[in-house]
Short mmCIF file of C-alpha atoms in Angstrom, two decimals:
data_model
loop_
_atom_site.label_atom_id
_atom_site.label_comp_id
_atom_site.label_asym_id
_atom_site.label_seq_id
_atom_site.Cartn_x
_atom_site.Cartn_y
_atom_site.Cartn_z
CA MET A 1 129.99 -73.40 66.38
CA ASN A 2 132.42 -72.10 69.07
CA ARG A 3 135.53 -70.28 68.45
CA ASN A 4 138.09 -73.36 68.35
CA ALA A 5 136.14 -74.90 65.88
CA ILE A 6 136.00 -71.86 63.70
CA VAL A 7 139.88 -71.38 63.97
CA LYS A 8 140.53 -74.89 63.26
CA LYS A 9 138.04 -74.91 60.17
CA GLN A 10 139.84 -71.89 59.07
CA GLN A 11 143.43 -73.10 59.63
CA THR A 12 142.18 -76.34 57.70
CA ARG A 13 141.31 -74.15 54.55
CA PHE A 14 144.62 -72.27 54.66
CA MET A 15 146.59 -75.72 55.10
CA LEU A 16 144.55 -76.83 51.56
CA LEU A 17 145.07 -73.80 49.98
CA ASN A 18 148.85 -73.80 50.62
CA LEU A 19 149.15 -77.18 49.62
CA LEU A 20 147.19 -76.95 46.45
CA ALA A 21 149.26 -73.64 45.62
CA PHE A 22 152.71 -75.60 46.30
CA THR A 23 151.43 -78.62 44.37
CA VAL A 24 150.45 -76.37 41.14
CA ILE A 25 153.43 -74.74 41.49
CA PHE A 26 155.64 -77.77 41.60
CA THR A 27 153.50 -79.50 38.75
CA LEU A 28 153.97 -77.06 36.14
CA PHE A 29 157.94 -76.87 37.36
CA GLY A 30 158.27 -80.39 36.76
CA ILE A 31 156.29 -80.86 33.76
CA ILE A 32 158.65 -77.74 32.34
CA ILE A 33 162.00 -79.32 33.52
CA PHE A 34 160.98 -82.59 31.95
CA ASN A 35 160.00 -81.21 28.79
CA GLN A 36 163.15 -78.99 28.61
CA VAL A 37 165.42 -82.08 29.29
CA GLN A 38 163.66 -84.17 26.90
CA THR A 39 164.24 -81.58 24.09
CA THR A 40 167.65 -80.97 25.06
CA LEU A 41 168.51 -84.48 24.77
CA PHE A 42 166.64 -85.11 21.29
CA SER A 43 167.90 -81.94 20.16
CA GLN A 44 171.33 -83.14 19.02
CA THR A 45 169.90 -86.45 17.23
CA ASP A 46 167.29 -84.39 15.40
CA GLU A 47 169.92 -82.17 14.06
CA GLU A 48 171.94 -85.15 12.96
CA LEU A 49 168.98 -86.47 11.16
CA MET A 50 168.43 -82.96 9.55
CA GLN A 51 172.11 -83.11 8.26
CA VAL A 52 172.03 -86.36 7.00
CA ARG A 53 169.09 -85.94 4.97
CA LYS A 54 170.87 -82.82 3.41
CA VAL A 55 173.72 -84.76 2.36
CA VAL A 56 171.79 -87.99 0.97
CA GLU A 57 169.12 -85.68 -0.86
CA GLU A 58 172.35 -83.08 -2.33
CA ALA A 59 175.33 -85.54 -2.66
CA PRO A 60 175.34 -88.23 -5.42
CA GLN A 61 177.95 -90.92 -5.21
CA GLU A 62 177.62 -94.87 -5.74
CA ARG A 63 174.23 -96.51 -6.92
CA ILE A 64 172.45 -98.45 -4.17
CA ARG A 65 170.49 -101.44 -5.79
CA PRO A 66 168.17 -103.60 -4.32
CA ALA A 67 169.14 -107.35 -3.34
CA GLY A 68 168.76 -109.60 -6.75
CA ALA A 69 168.66 -106.86 -9.13
CA ASP A 70 170.46 -106.65 -12.39
CA PRO A 71 173.99 -105.25 -12.15
CA GLN A 72 173.45 -103.57 -15.74
CA ASN A 73 170.27 -102.08 -14.78
CA THR A 74 171.36 -97.97 -13.89
CA ASN A 75 167.81 -97.06 -13.15
CA PHE A 76 168.63 -96.48 -9.42
CA ALA A 77 169.07 -93.00 -7.76
CA SER A 78 172.58 -91.92 -6.69
CA ARG A 79 172.70 -92.05 -3.00
CA GLY A 80 175.52 -90.84 -0.78
CA ALA A 81 177.75 -93.06 1.50
CA ASN A 82 176.40 -92.47 5.29
CA PRO A 83 177.99 -89.68 6.57
CA ASN A 84 177.28 -90.73 10.25
CA PRO A 85 177.68 -94.11 11.65
CA ARG A 86 175.06 -93.57 14.25
CA ILE A 87 172.43 -93.48 11.65
CA THR A 88 170.82 -96.24 9.65
CA ILE A 89 169.81 -95.44 6.21
CA LEU A 90 166.49 -97.32 4.58
CA PHE A 91 165.63 -96.83 1.23
CA TRP A 92 162.00 -97.76 0.17
CA ASN A 93 160.98 -98.52 -3.43
CA GLU A 94 157.55 -97.97 -5.12
CA GLN A 95 156.08 -101.47 -3.75
CA GLY A 96 157.24 -100.74 -0.12
CA GLU A 97 159.96 -102.72 0.01
CA ILE A 98 163.64 -101.76 1.73
CA ALA A 99 165.68 -101.50 -1.35
CA ASN A 100 169.01 -101.61 0.45
CA GLU A 101 169.08 -104.89 2.31
CA GLU A 102 172.46 -105.62 1.41
CA GLN A 103 174.08 -102.48 2.28
CA ILE A 104 172.41 -103.03 5.80
CA GLY A 105 173.40 -106.10 6.09
CA THR A 106 171.66 -109.93 6.49
CA LEU A 107 171.60 -109.91 10.25
CA LEU A 108 170.84 -106.64 11.28
CA PHE A 109 167.91 -106.74 7.98
CA GLU A 110 166.49 -109.82 9.57
CA ASN A 111 166.74 -108.80 13.24
CA PHE A 112 165.28 -105.67 13.24
CA PHE A 113 164.18 -104.25 9.80
CA GLU A 114 162.47 -107.59 8.02
CA ASP A 115 158.89 -106.66 9.41
CA LEU A 116 159.14 -103.06 9.10
CA THR A 117 156.33 -101.51 6.92
CA LEU A 118 156.48 -98.40 5.50
CA ASP A 119 154.27 -95.51 6.97
CA THR A 120 153.92 -92.49 4.87
CA GLU A 121 151.33 -90.48 7.10
CA SER A 122 154.97 -89.75 9.29
CA GLU A 123 156.72 -88.29 6.00
CA GLY A 124 158.79 -85.05 6.90
CA VAL A 125 158.15 -85.54 10.55
CA ILE A 126 160.59 -86.62 13.22
CA THR A 127 159.10 -89.63 15.34
CA ASN A 128 159.77 -92.22 17.68
CA THR A 129 159.97 -95.79 16.71
CA THR A 130 160.47 -99.11 19.20
CA PHE A 131 162.01 -102.29 17.55
CA ASP A 132 161.19 -105.67 19.22
CA GLU A 133 159.76 -103.72 21.89
CA THR A 134 163.37 -103.09 23.29
CA PHE A 135 165.47 -100.68 21.24
CA ASP A 136 164.01 -97.16 20.82
CA TYR A 137 165.02 -94.85 17.51
CA ARG A 138 164.08 -91.79 16.12
CA SER A 139 162.99 -91.64 12.64
CA LEU A 140 162.77 -89.35 9.87
CA LEU A 141 161.08 -90.58 6.48
CA PHE A 142 161.32 -88.02 3.50
CA GLU A 143 160.36 -88.73 -0.17
CA ASP A 144 162.58 -89.09 -3.03
CA GLU A 145 162.72 -86.09 -5.11
CA ASP A 146 164.75 -87.72 -8.31
CA PRO A 147 162.48 -88.65 -10.59
CA THR A 148 164.86 -91.20 -12.22
CA ASP A 149 165.33 -92.83 -9.10
CA ASP A 150 163.29 -96.40 -8.62
CA ILE A 151 163.75 -95.35 -4.64
CA ALA A 152 160.61 -93.78 -3.59
CA TYR A 153 161.40 -93.03 0.26
CA THR A 154 164.39 -92.64 2.48
CA GLN A 155 164.32 -93.08 6.03
CA LEU A 156 166.76 -91.96 8.58
CA LEU A 157 166.69 -94.12 11.80
CA VAL A 158 169.12 -93.23 15.04
CA ASN A 159 169.31 -95.27 18.05
CA ILE A 160 168.40 -93.00 21.58
CA ASP A 161 168.44 -96.14 24.09
CA PRO A 162 170.76 -93.97 25.95
CA GLU A 163 168.82 -90.80 25.87
CA GLN A 164 165.49 -92.64 26.72
CA THR A 165 166.88 -94.47 29.48
CA ILE A 166 168.43 -90.99 30.82
CA ILE A 167 164.63 -89.47 30.35
CA GLU A 168 163.06 -92.62 32.35
CA ASN A 169 165.65 -92.34 35.07
CA PHE A 170 164.83 -88.27 35.60
CA GLY A 171 161.28 -89.28 35.14
CA ARG A 172 161.72 -91.69 38.17
CA LEU A 173 163.78 -89.06 40.00
CA LEU A 174 160.97 -86.51 39.52
CA ALA A 175 158.33 -88.98 40.69
CA ILE A 176 160.22 -89.56 43.81
CA CYS A 177 161.10 -85.95 44.55
CA SER A 178 157.40 -85.28 43.77
CA LEU A 179 156.51 -87.66 46.74
CA ILE A 180 159.03 -86.29 49.11
CA PHE A 181 157.92 -82.69 48.09
CA ILE A 182 153.99 -83.59 48.83
CA VAL A 183 155.03 -84.59 52.05
CA LEU A 184 157.19 -81.59 52.52
CA SER A 185 154.46 -79.86 51.24
CA ILE A 186 152.12 -81.13 53.71
CA SER A 187 154.31 -80.17 56.69
CA ALA A 188 155.03 -76.64 55.38
CA SER A 189 151.51 -75.87 54.76
CA TYR A 190 150.40 -76.73 58.26
CA VAL A 191 153.29 -74.65 59.53
CA LEU A 192 152.17 -71.83 57.41
CA SER A 193 148.62 -72.17 58.30
CA LYS A 194 149.23 -71.95 61.72
CA LYS A 195 151.15 -69.04 61.30
CA MET A 196 148.59 -67.36 58.80
CA VAL A 197 145.88 -67.91 61.96
CA LYS A 198 147.73 -66.71 64.69
CA PRO A 199 147.27 -62.91 63.90
CA ILE A 200 143.34 -63.90 63.40
CA VAL A 201 143.26 -65.43 66.74
CA GLN A 202 145.34 -62.71 68.45
CA SER A 203 143.05 -60.07 66.86
CA TRP A 204 139.99 -61.96 67.45
CA ASN A 205 141.14 -61.93 71.34
CA ARG A 206 142.03 -58.60 71.18
CA GLN A 207 138.63 -57.58 69.75
CA ALA A 208 136.99 -59.75 72.26
CA GLU A 209 138.88 -58.02 75.18
CA PHE A 210 138.41 -54.88 74.12
CA VAL A 211 134.73 -55.27 73.79
CA GLU A 212 134.69 -56.74 77.23
CA ASN A 213 136.68 -53.99 78.85
CA ALA A 214 134.75 -51.25 76.76
CA SER A 215 131.19 -52.98 77.91
CA HIS A 216 132.54 -52.72 81.58
CA GLU A 217 133.82 -49.44 81.24
CA LEU A 218 130.56 -48.23 79.83
CA ARG A 219 128.42 -49.92 82.22
CA THR A 220 129.74 -48.23 85.48
CA PRO A 221 129.13 -44.76 84.65
CA LEU A 222 125.73 -45.97 82.96
CA THR A 223 124.90 -47.43 86.16
CA VAL A 224 126.08 -44.63 88.24
CA ILE A 225 124.19 -41.82 86.49
CA GLN A 226 120.89 -44.43 86.39
CA ASN A 227 121.19 -44.70 90.16
CA LYS A 228 121.37 -40.97 90.77
CA LEU A 229 118.72 -39.92 88.43
CA GLU A 230 116.32 -42.74 90.21
CA LEU A 231 117.05 -40.86 93.40
CA LEU A 232 116.05 -37.51 91.99
CA LEU A 233 112.89 -39.24 90.85
CA THR A 234 112.09 -40.46 94.68
CA ALA A 235 111.99 -36.77 95.53
CA PRO A 236 110.52 -34.70 92.62
CA GLN A 237 109.91 -31.57 95.12
CA ALA A 238 113.29 -31.43 96.25
CA LYS A 239 115.59 -28.37 95.34
CA ILE A 240 118.58 -28.52 93.31
CA MET A 241 120.98 -27.69 96.63
CA ASP A 242 119.44 -30.71 98.10
CA ARG A 243 120.32 -32.97 95.50
CA PHE A 244 123.66 -31.16 94.72
CA GLU A 245 126.01 -34.43 95.13
CA ASN A 246 123.75 -36.61 93.32
CA ILE A 247 123.59 -34.05 90.37
CA ALA A 248 127.46 -33.41 90.59
CA MET A 249 127.93 -37.28 90.32
CA SER A 250 125.74 -37.74 87.34
CA LEU A 251 127.98 -34.71 85.67
CA SER A 252 131.17 -36.32 86.62
CA GLU A 253 130.03 -39.73 85.04
CA THR A 254 128.89 -38.07 82.24
CA ARG A 255 131.80 -36.24 81.43
CA ARG A 256 133.87 -39.59 82.20
CA LEU A 257 131.47 -41.46 79.81
CA SER A 258 131.84 -38.78 77.00
CA LYS A 259 135.68 -38.97 77.34
CA LEU A 260 135.48 -42.92 76.89
CA THR A 261 133.19 -42.75 73.90
CA THR A 262 135.25 -40.05 72.01
CA ASP A 263 138.87 -42.24 73.00
CA LEU A 264 137.08 -45.37 71.64
CA LEU A 265 136.13 -43.78 68.61
CA THR A 266 139.65 -42.34 68.15
CA LEU A 267 141.53 -45.80 68.38
CA ALA A 268 138.72 -47.35 66.26
CA ARG A 269 139.12 -45.03 63.55
CA ALA A 270 142.70 -45.50 64.29
CA ASP A 271 142.24 -49.21 63.67
CA SER A 272 140.86 -48.91 60.21
CA SER A 273 143.05 -46.35 59.06
CA GLU A 274 140.21 -43.60 58.78
CA ILE A 275 142.04 -40.40 60.56
CA GLN A 276 144.65 -39.20 58.03
CA LEU A 277 147.31 -36.86 59.59
CA GLN A 278 147.14 -33.24 58.36
CA LYS A 279 150.96 -32.19 58.81
CA GLU A 280 152.54 -28.78 58.90
CA SER A 281 155.70 -27.21 59.71
CA ILE A 282 155.93 -26.92 63.78
CA ASP A 283 158.64 -25.26 65.78
CA LEU A 284 158.64 -27.49 68.16
CA ASP A 285 160.13 -25.74 71.65
CA PRO A 286 157.63 -22.65 71.22
CA PHE A 287 154.86 -25.17 70.59
CA ILE A 288 155.73 -27.32 73.67
CA ARG A 289 155.88 -23.93 75.44
CA GLN A 290 152.41 -23.14 74.49
CA ALA A 291 151.06 -26.32 75.22
CA LEU A 292 152.39 -26.61 78.87
CA ALA A 293 151.19 -23.31 79.85
CA PRO A 294 147.72 -24.55 81.13
CA TYR A 295 149.61 -27.66 82.79
CA GLU A 296 151.98 -25.20 84.42
CA GLU A 297 149.40 -23.14 86.33
CA ILE A 298 147.46 -26.45 87.32
CA ALA A 299 151.10 -27.72 89.01
CA GLU A 300 151.41 -24.73 90.61
CA SER A 301 148.01 -24.53 92.29
CA GLN A 302 148.79 -28.50 93.78
CA ASP A 303 151.94 -27.25 95.08
CA LYS A 304 154.19 -29.59 92.31
CA GLU A 305 157.59 -27.95 90.59
CA PHE A 306 157.44 -27.93 86.97
CA TRP A 307 160.87 -27.46 85.09
CA LEU A 308 161.50 -27.35 81.42
CA ASP A 309 164.59 -28.18 79.42
CA LEU A 310 164.00 -27.47 75.63
CA GLN A 311 166.64 -27.57 73.53
CA ALA A 312 165.14 -29.01 70.13
CA ASP A 313 165.52 -25.67 68.02
CA VAL A 314 164.06 -27.58 65.20
CA SER A 315 161.10 -26.97 63.02
CA MET A 316 159.43 -30.44 61.99
CA GLU A 317 156.65 -31.75 60.23
CA ALA A 318 153.70 -32.83 62.45
CA ASP A 319 149.76 -32.92 62.90
CA ARG A 320 149.56 -30.04 65.13
CA SER A 321 146.39 -31.13 67.06
CA ARG A 322 147.60 -34.70 67.63
CA LEU A 323 150.90 -33.62 68.55
CA HIS A 324 149.17 -31.59 70.99
CA GLN A 325 146.91 -34.23 72.01
CA LEU A 326 149.63 -36.49 72.90
CA LEU A 327 151.32 -33.78 75.21
CA VAL A 328 148.10 -33.46 77.27
CA ILE A 329 148.06 -37.47 77.63
CA LEU A 330 151.45 -37.42 78.80
CA LEU A 331 151.19 -34.26 80.89
CA ASP A 332 147.82 -35.53 82.56
CA ASN A 333 149.24 -38.67 83.61
CA ALA A 334 152.24 -36.86 85.11
CA LEU A 335 150.03 -34.61 87.19
CA LYS A 336 147.63 -37.27 88.37
CA TYR A 337 150.53 -39.89 89.25
CA THR A 338 152.60 -37.18 91.54
CA ASP A 339 151.87 -36.14 94.85
CA THR A 340 152.57 -32.64 96.25
CA GLY A 341 156.20 -31.43 96.46
CA GLU A 342 157.00 -33.76 93.50
CA ARG A 343 158.18 -32.43 90.58
CA ILE A 344 157.23 -32.88 86.68
CA GLY A 345 159.37 -32.07 83.63
CA ILE A 346 159.72 -31.95 80.01
CA ARG A 347 163.02 -32.16 77.74
CA SER A 348 163.49 -31.51 74.29
CA TYR A 349 166.53 -32.34 72.34
CA MET A 350 167.83 -33.79 69.13
CA GLU A 351 169.37 -37.18 68.77
CA GLU A 352 171.21 -37.76 65.59
CA ARG A 353 168.04 -37.50 62.55
CA ASN A 354 165.17 -37.65 65.29
CA THR A 355 163.62 -35.21 67.83
CA VAL A 356 162.91 -36.36 71.30
CA ILE A 357 160.56 -35.49 73.80
CA GLU A 358 161.01 -36.37 77.15
CA VAL A 359 158.01 -36.09 80.20
CA SER A 360 159.13 -36.86 83.50
CA ASP A 361 157.75 -36.86 87.16
CA GLU A 362 158.97 -37.78 90.53
CA GLY A 363 155.48 -40.39 91.32
CA ALA A 364 155.02 -43.57 92.60
CA GLY A 365 156.30 -44.75 89.00
CA ILE A 366 155.54 -48.11 87.38
CA LYS A 367 156.67 -51.26 88.37
CA GLU A 368 159.66 -53.13 86.10
CA ASP A 369 157.38 -56.18 85.19
CA ASN A 370 154.26 -53.87 84.00
CA LEU A 371 156.25 -51.63 81.59
CA PRO A 372 155.67 -54.04 78.64
CA TYR A 373 152.07 -53.67 79.16
CA ILE A 374 151.43 -49.87 79.67
CA PHE A 375 150.38 -49.30 76.33
CA ASP A 376 147.96 -51.90 76.05
CA ARG A 377 143.93 -50.93 75.96
CA PHE A 378 142.53 -50.29 79.43
CA TYR A 379 145.56 -51.79 81.17
CA ARG A 380 145.56 -49.98 84.13
CA GLU A 381 148.24 -50.62 86.95
CA ASP A 382 146.68 -49.65 89.87
CA LYS A 383 142.78 -50.22 88.86
CA ALA A 384 141.56 -48.82 92.35
CA ARG A 385 143.40 -45.29 91.73
CA SER A 386 142.97 -45.18 88.17
CA ARG A 387 139.09 -45.02 88.70
CA GLU A 388 139.85 -42.62 91.65
CA THR A 389 141.78 -40.09 88.96
CA GLY A 390 139.14 -41.03 86.34
CA GLY A 391 141.58 -43.03 84.23
CA ILE A 392 140.35 -45.84 81.79
CA GLY A 393 143.58 -47.10 80.28
CA LEU A 394 142.95 -45.63 77.00
CA GLY A 395 145.42 -42.53 76.87
CA LEU A 396 148.57 -44.18 76.29
CA SER A 397 147.36 -46.66 73.57
CA ILE A 398 146.07 -43.51 71.69
CA ALA A 399 149.72 -41.68 72.34
CA GLN A 400 151.25 -44.91 71.04
CA TRP A 401 149.07 -44.62 67.97
CA ILE A 402 150.14 -40.50 67.22
CA VAL A 403 153.74 -41.55 67.80
CA GLU A 404 153.59 -44.36 65.51
CA SER A 405 151.88 -42.83 62.72
CA HIS A 406 154.26 -39.86 62.63
CA GLY A 407 156.82 -42.98 62.43
CA GLY A 408 158.32 -42.30 65.85
CA THR A 409 158.48 -44.43 68.74
CA ILE A 410 157.49 -44.30 72.66
CA THR A 411 158.90 -45.88 75.38
CA ALA A 412 158.92 -45.85 78.99
CA PHE A 413 161.54 -46.39 81.79
CA ALA A 414 161.86 -45.83 85.36
CA ASN A 415 163.65 -42.81 87.28
CA LYS A 416 165.62 -42.67 89.69
CA PRO A 417 165.12 -42.59 92.37
CA SER A 418 161.52 -42.90 91.78
CA GLY A 419 159.01 -42.15 89.07
CA THR A 420 158.53 -42.42 85.57
CA THR A 421 159.77 -41.11 81.87
CA PHE A 422 157.94 -41.39 78.61
CA GLN A 423 160.49 -40.83 76.12
CA VAL A 424 158.98 -39.88 72.26
CA LYS A 425 161.16 -40.22 69.24
CA LEU A 426 160.05 -38.51 65.93
CA PRO A 427 161.74 -38.06 62.71
CA LYS A 428 162.89 -35.04 61.89
#
């Protein structure tokens, strides 16, 4: 399976996971909102039912008799007048018949309640009931507590057509919104999956480039060493002085190979966060003077002028060995790319709450178009000259890691009229 197929498969997987997450979240959200709306709409009607129940049970008033009952018969429970015009009250006798037909009204009774049967299984529970498959009611049935009453049960009914209409409309709106959300989720999932895959692709490309460049850099010194050693084998009786150039070249490439593997190991450990900084208090200016001492001698031997302008009289927390490595990298570059008679200098000063170190040279400089790439691994502006000076394009990458691990920044800009300045800003 090639890389594009793997990336596409991973992107599809991310897209489906995002879509699933969005769908689950919105579904749960919709269910919660729908139930909350439904509960809120019915809470008022349920409260009214409970209030009327309390009135019916506790307020004895005029007697209610079933149709055709003897007016002299007083063996009927006293019932309170309906305290809520929204609520219809039905009284059921022991035979399961409605006892207050006259009070309900003949028209209402014949149209809605004539075929209604007593369902004692729902006693004490508020339920939904539909009449004529059109009208929706909330119903509460409770048992009569008066032993002298021929009425066995009382049923309270309240019409909830407006509430039911709101719930149905809200349900349809929620369904439409869900369809729209699914479409938006697919689009959002696609965009997010592309963004999620992008750093993976970049890391993959960077790793492939790193391995390719590292292989190339390792192969060159190994090839040179192998060739020189094979030449030595062709003359086993020769003296060292006769093969001095071959031996010197092998040693040079061995040193270069050793430095390359060390730099690669440093960057690999940095990427995996295995290297932990050992910070300590450092007096910056004296530290810079000490680190510069060998390079001043080298510059003098090469007829190059070295100048200092140290004005950062400050003590800062830093890893001594890594900070020294940073200075070595920058100074080494400055020495490599300056010619006889040119100047190299270091400047230190305070800028707000940052300590600034600048390493400048008057060499050939770096083209402005190439400045954004100089910290990339294995990047070399002049590959031929870099190979002559032993550069492999990892030094500035290591320098950038050292600075960033200290919470600082490193930038490069051109000098006037020639040369380059590397500016390092570290927090105090």
